[in-house]
Short mmCIF file of C-alpha atoms in Angstrom, two decimals:
data_model
loop_
_atom_site.label_atom_id
_atom_site.label_comp_id
_atom_site.label_asym_id
_atom_site.label_seq_id
_atom_site.Cartn_x
_atom_site.Cartn_y
_atom_site.Cartn_z
CA UNK A 1 -0.02 -0.02 0.11
CA UNK A 2 1.10 3.64 -0.46
CA UNK A 3 2.69 5.16 2.61
CA UNK A 4 4.29 8.35 3.62
CA UNK A 5 6.53 8.48 6.66
CA UNK A 6 7.86 11.43 8.62
CA UNK A 7 9.72 11.30 11.83
CA UNK A 8 7.04 11.36 14.50
CA UNK A 9 9.62 12.33 17.18
CA UNK A 10 10.10 16.14 17.67
CA UNK A 11 13.25 17.65 16.36
CA UNK A 12 14.97 20.13 18.82
CA UNK A 13 17.73 22.30 17.48
CA UNK A 14 19.65 25.47 18.60
CA UNK A 15 19.02 28.94 16.94
CA UNK A 16 21.22 29.45 14.01
CA UNK A 17 21.62 25.75 13.16
CA UNK A 18 20.24 24.00 10.12
CA UNK A 19 17.25 21.86 10.68
CA UNK A 20 16.72 18.97 8.34
CA UNK A 21 13.39 17.11 8.19
CA UNK A 22 12.85 13.83 6.26
CA UNK A 23 9.83 12.58 4.28
CA UNK A 24 9.91 8.95 2.90
CA UNK A 25 7.34 7.34 0.67
CA UNK A 26 6.68 3.89 -0.55
CA UNK A 27 4.72 2.59 -3.58
CA UNK A 28 4.32 6.09 -5.02
CA UNK A 29 5.35 7.64 -8.21
CA UNK A 30 4.51 11.22 -7.46
CA UNK A 31 4.67 13.91 -9.97
CA UNK A 32 5.54 16.46 -7.40
CA UNK A 33 5.88 16.73 -3.52
CA UNK A 34 4.95 19.60 -1.25
CA UNK A 35 5.88 20.82 2.11
CA UNK A 36 3.55 22.68 4.47
CA UNK A 37 3.95 24.40 7.89
CA UNK A 38 1.24 24.02 10.52
CA UNK A 39 1.09 26.10 13.74
CA UNK A 40 -0.97 24.94 16.73
CA UNK A 41 -4.69 25.55 16.26
CA UNK A 42 -4.26 26.73 12.68
CA UNK A 43 -4.48 25.32 9.14
CA UNK A 44 -1.47 24.13 7.14
CA UNK A 45 0.30 26.78 5.12
CA UNK A 46 1.93 25.92 1.87
CA UNK A 47 5.79 26.53 1.65
CA UNK A 48 7.29 24.65 -1.38
CA UNK A 49 6.50 22.35 -4.20
CA UNK A 50 9.14 20.28 -6.04
CA UNK A 51 8.50 18.30 -9.15
CA UNK A 52 9.90 14.89 -10.05
CA UNK A 53 12.36 16.34 -12.51
CA UNK A 54 13.80 18.88 -9.97
CA UNK A 55 16.55 17.82 -7.71
CA UNK A 56 16.40 20.81 -5.41
CA UNK A 57 14.25 23.92 -4.75
CA UNK A 58 15.17 26.98 -2.75
CA UNK A 59 13.02 29.71 -1.23
CA UNK A 60 14.90 32.21 1.12
CA UNK A 61 16.06 30.10 4.11
CA UNK A 62 14.20 26.98 2.81
CA UNK A 63 15.61 24.21 0.63
CA UNK A 64 13.79 20.99 -0.48
CA UNK A 65 15.46 18.08 -2.20
CA UNK A 66 13.65 15.28 -4.00
CA UNK A 67 15.38 11.94 -4.72
CA UNK A 68 12.90 9.72 -6.64
CA UNK A 69 15.29 6.84 -6.56
CA UNK A 70 15.56 6.84 -2.74
CA UNK A 71 11.88 7.89 -2.61
CA UNK A 72 12.79 10.65 -0.27
CA UNK A 73 12.60 14.42 0.24
CA UNK A 74 14.53 16.41 2.67
CA UNK A 75 13.48 19.77 3.94
CA UNK A 76 16.12 22.13 5.27
CA UNK A 77 15.72 25.43 7.20
CA UNK A 78 19.05 27.20 7.46
CA UNK A 79 19.91 29.72 10.12
CA UNK A 80 16.94 28.51 12.12
CA UNK A 81 15.03 30.87 14.41
CA UNK A 82 12.59 30.24 17.24
CA UNK A 83 9.80 31.52 14.87
CA UNK A 84 10.47 28.55 12.78
CA UNK A 85 9.03 26.34 15.53
CA UNK A 86 6.05 24.53 14.11
CA UNK A 87 5.01 21.21 12.69
CA UNK A 88 6.05 20.54 9.06
CA UNK A 89 4.10 18.24 6.75
CA UNK A 90 5.01 16.69 3.42
CA UNK A 91 2.32 15.90 0.91
CA UNK A 92 2.15 13.77 -2.16
CA UNK A 93 -0.33 13.38 -5.12
CA UNK A 94 -1.70 9.84 -5.12
CA UNK A 95 -0.43 7.77 -8.07
CA UNK A 96 -2.93 8.31 -10.88
CA UNK A 97 -5.07 10.26 -8.55
CA UNK A 98 -4.81 13.57 -10.31
CA UNK A 99 -6.69 15.44 -7.69
CA UNK A 100 -5.93 13.89 -4.29
CA UNK A 101 -3.11 14.77 -1.94
CA UNK A 102 -1.90 12.42 0.77
CA UNK A 103 -0.23 14.01 3.92
CA UNK A 104 2.34 12.64 6.17
CA UNK A 105 1.73 12.94 9.90
CA UNK A 106 4.25 15.81 10.24
CA UNK A 107 7.37 16.37 12.33
CA UNK A 108 7.37 18.97 15.06
CA UNK A 109 10.35 21.28 14.93
CA UNK A 110 11.41 23.12 18.11
CA UNK A 111 14.16 25.77 17.75
CA UNK A 112 15.69 26.84 21.09
CA UNK A 113 17.59 30.03 21.99
CA UNK B 1 -9.76 38.97 0.46
CA UNK B 2 -10.85 36.64 3.28
CA UNK B 3 -9.36 33.53 1.53
CA UNK B 4 -10.81 30.38 2.99
CA UNK B 5 -13.40 30.77 5.79
CA UNK B 6 -14.91 28.05 7.96
CA UNK B 7 -17.82 28.20 10.40
CA UNK B 8 -18.17 27.31 13.22
CA UNK B 9 -14.82 27.22 14.81
CA UNK B 10 -16.00 24.94 17.60
CA UNK B 11 -18.95 22.52 17.85
CA UNK B 12 -20.14 20.05 20.23
CA UNK B 13 -22.78 17.48 19.21
CA UNK B 14 -24.54 14.59 20.65
CA UNK B 15 -24.36 11.18 19.01
CA UNK B 16 -26.99 10.95 16.35
CA UNK B 17 -27.18 14.67 15.70
CA UNK B 18 -26.60 16.10 12.21
CA UNK B 19 -24.96 19.31 11.27
CA UNK B 20 -23.21 21.07 8.47
CA UNK B 21 -19.74 22.53 8.44
CA UNK B 22 -19.52 25.52 6.12
CA UNK B 23 -16.58 26.42 3.92
CA UNK B 24 -16.36 29.39 1.72
CA UNK B 25 -13.71 30.95 -0.50
CA UNK B 26 -13.23 34.13 -2.46
CA UNK B 27 -10.19 33.16 -4.47
CA UNK B 28 -12.19 31.68 -7.45
CA UNK B 29 -10.44 28.35 -7.09
CA UNK B 30 -11.79 25.35 -8.89
CA UNK B 31 -10.53 22.78 -6.51
CA UNK B 32 -11.98 22.45 -2.96
CA UNK B 33 -11.51 19.67 -0.35
CA UNK B 34 -12.26 18.55 3.06
CA UNK B 35 -9.90 16.90 5.44
CA UNK B 36 -9.91 15.66 8.96
CA UNK B 37 -6.88 15.67 11.27
CA UNK B 38 -6.53 13.30 14.14
CA UNK B 39 -3.54 12.89 16.44
CA UNK B 40 -1.07 10.51 14.90
CA UNK B 41 -3.06 10.12 11.85
CA UNK B 42 -2.18 13.22 9.86
CA UNK B 43 -4.69 14.96 7.47
CA UNK B 44 -7.00 12.55 5.71
CA UNK B 45 -9.03 13.51 2.77
CA UNK B 46 -12.78 13.09 3.16
CA UNK B 47 -14.28 14.59 -0.07
CA UNK B 48 -13.26 16.79 -2.87
CA UNK B 49 -14.67 18.75 -5.73
CA UNK B 50 -12.88 19.81 -9.09
CA UNK B 51 -15.52 22.31 -9.85
CA UNK B 52 -19.21 23.39 -9.25
CA UNK B 53 -21.55 20.26 -9.66
CA UNK B 54 -18.61 17.68 -9.35
CA UNK B 55 -17.71 15.85 -6.20
CA UNK B 56 -15.83 12.79 -5.45
CA UNK B 57 -14.84 10.71 -2.38
CA UNK B 58 -11.46 10.80 -0.73
CA UNK B 59 -9.89 8.28 1.79
CA UNK B 60 -12.54 8.51 4.48
CA UNK B 61 -15.95 9.52 3.07
CA UNK B 62 -18.24 7.35 5.16
CA UNK B 63 -20.60 9.30 7.32
CA UNK B 64 -20.16 12.54 5.40
CA UNK B 65 -21.91 14.15 2.37
CA UNK B 66 -20.93 17.10 0.33
CA UNK B 67 -22.32 19.12 -2.60
CA UNK B 68 -20.93 21.95 -4.71
CA UNK B 69 -23.54 24.19 -6.15
CA UNK B 70 -21.28 27.14 -6.50
CA UNK B 71 -17.51 27.84 -6.88
CA UNK B 72 -17.47 29.62 -3.67
CA UNK B 73 -19.13 27.10 -1.20
CA UNK B 74 -18.44 23.61 -0.18
CA UNK B 75 -20.36 22.48 2.79
CA UNK B 76 -19.64 19.25 4.58
CA UNK B 77 -22.65 17.46 6.15
CA UNK B 78 -22.49 14.99 9.00
CA UNK B 79 -25.63 12.91 8.75
CA UNK B 80 -25.67 11.21 12.11
CA UNK B 81 -22.68 12.13 14.26
CA UNK B 82 -20.65 9.50 15.99
CA UNK B 83 -17.85 9.77 18.62
CA UNK B 84 -15.43 8.62 15.92
CA UNK B 85 -16.10 11.78 14.00
CA UNK B 86 -14.51 13.91 16.85
CA UNK B 87 -11.77 15.66 15.04
CA UNK B 88 -10.51 18.94 13.54
CA UNK B 89 -11.93 19.55 10.08
CA UNK B 90 -10.09 21.59 7.39
CA UNK B 91 -11.38 22.87 4.20
CA UNK B 92 -8.73 23.66 1.51
CA UNK B 93 -8.79 25.12 -2.03
CA UNK B 94 -6.55 24.45 -4.90
CA UNK B 95 -4.96 26.71 -7.47
CA UNK B 96 -5.30 24.66 -10.61
CA UNK B 97 -8.39 23.46 -12.37
CA UNK B 98 -8.76 19.75 -11.86
CA UNK B 99 -5.58 19.27 -9.89
CA UNK B 100 -4.67 19.27 -6.36
CA UNK B 101 -1.50 21.23 -6.52
CA UNK B 102 -0.93 24.01 -3.98
CA UNK B 103 -3.55 24.13 -1.29
CA UNK B 104 -4.75 26.98 0.87
CA UNK B 105 -6.36 25.86 4.10
CA UNK B 106 -8.96 27.41 6.22
CA UNK B 107 -8.60 27.87 9.95
CA UNK B 108 -10.48 24.69 10.82
CA UNK B 109 -13.47 23.49 12.82
CA UNK B 110 -12.89 21.57 16.07
CA UNK B 111 -15.78 19.10 16.39
CA UNK B 112 -16.58 17.11 19.61
CA UNK B 113 -19.19 14.33 19.44
CA UNK B 114 -20.43 13.13 22.82
#
């Protein structure tokens, strides 16, 4: 069956360091992968989308990589700040689905002073 | 622009009651969807619509109905509430016609079924 896995354990890092979050998937051949940020009590907010033919995508302090051979995406936040503390979700379009996104359970990031 | 709005923010129901969760958008997006979010389960797709008059089932459709009579509105109906439907419900819109692509989420409705 199709499955998306994100580390369920919270990631704690110090301010200024680079945070790296992982999204692994099985039995998918996604055309693209997305990353979202979710703060407590709020809806997810779109951050980045990377397509299957792109190895890397950047936006300000954010960087996403997409390895379709390893079936893995890495999400990096450089020079992390306490304001980056949130839960980060990855999402994939279901194979052949066209209109349906499947989300991972998310990884909570805590950036400490 | 308000973006995606959801009402109510909070709701408590008794088992067997019915209710409608409202979702409205002013972004003229074709694609709209409903998700529920439960601890440890992530977001799960309930129903979605690629345009007015067109709806389809997602991963967990049982116990829920939807309709899409206008581009702006996509209400979610709980026919006979059950405790298993206690969850946070999010409505989302998509930017591209007929495709999920980037999604814009509403603030959510927290539903408790006793």
